Amino acid sequence: METLDFIREKFREYYLKNAIKINAPSSMEKREFGFVPFKKEKVMVRHRSFESLGQLVNFIKSFVPSDVYYSSAYYKNPGEEKMVSKEWLGADLVFDIDCDHIQTPCKKTHDTWICPNCGKTFVEKPTQCPTCHTEKFEEETWICEKCLDAAKNETLKLISILEEDFGISSKNINVVFSGHRGYHIHLEDETLRSFGVDERKEISDYITGLGLNIRTYQPKKRHKD
Ligand SMILES: [Zn+2]
Ligand SMILES: [Zn+2]
């Protein structure tokens, strides 16, 4: 038996035994699903839609995917292949918190950039090799517990902003491990679904403090006469 077939068989056993643990996302019938097969060419099977959790679970058991994806967008016809025929109805608000973007001090101990030309190594991503002036580098990066803790901390900060400043109920905040380097926060609140690009940008500007004039909040210095 080939390795790939063996792993697929193990996944099949797992799905058969644990199907009960599979949860459906809210309004599942309006979402597009995608499945990655256990094949050498990992081409995702897309544009699938399901009316019920039972249908989805049966499909997973027979298809035996290595990965399953669902759209954060809701469509009138999620099973259609062309985007225009799907008819967009709205989308969850999703935040992606990734350790790669957090400059933790431990990165210096576990990340290395190597010049493929002269073999010189760097602890921070260089723009050019000072020895041979190459601009392309081989990257060896890693994620440690401290990196993940930093991402967890940012996730908790974001949740408190969403709850306290935006009044979003904790039952509509769904946090998941992204599978590798961080966390996704999904807001499945129905009132947020219809938000367009502008409204989503306003929320992101508010959270990142874009356009905030910090001087407004600083105590004014008094001039001595
Ligand atoms: Zn070099
Ligand atoms: Zn680290």
mmCIF file of C-alpha atoms in Angstrom, residues 12 27 52 57 105-106 108 123-124 129 142-143 150 161 171 173 186 192 211-213 224:
data_model
loop_
_atom_site.group_PDB
_atom_site.id
_atom_site.type_symbol
_atom_site.label_atom_id
_atom_site.label_comp_id
_atom_site.label_asym_id
_atom_site.label_seq_id
_atom_site.Cartn_x
_atom_site.Cartn_y
_atom_site.Cartn_z
ATOM 1 C CA ARG A 12 -11.351 7.450 6.560
ATOM 2 C CA SER A 27 -26.394 29.146 7.495
ATOM 3 C CA SER A 52 -27.836 19.862 6.002
ATOM 4 C CA VAL A 57 -20.959 14.443 6.967
ATOM 5 C CA PRO A 105 12.101 38.615 20.482
ATOM 6 C CA CYS A 106 12.316 34.793 20.148
ATOM 7 C CA LYS A 108 15.970 35.931 16.526
ATOM 8 C CA VAL A 123 18.805 36.534 12.106
ATOM 9 C CA GLU A 124 16.660 39.231 10.500
ATOM 10 C CA CYS A 129 23.673 40.202 1.198
ATOM 11 C CA TRP A 142 9.740 28.504 12.954
ATOM 12 C CA ILE A 143 6.880 29.150 15.345
ATOM 13 C CA ALA A 150 1.820 36.445 21.537
ATOM 14 C CA ILE A 161 -12.604 45.364 21.812
ATOM 15 C CA LYS A 171 -21.891 33.703 21.542
ATOM 16 C CA ILE A 173 -17.595 35.200 18.370
ATOM 17 C CA HIS A 186 -15.177 34.676 12.968
ATOM 18 C CA LEU A 192 -22.738 42.256 10.319
ATOM 19 C CA GLY A 211 -6.541 58.436 11.938
ATOM 20 C CA LEU A 212 -6.421 58.692 15.711
ATOM 21 C CA ASN A 213 -4.772 61.908 16.821
ATOM 22 C CA LYS A 224 4.591 79.414 32.410
#
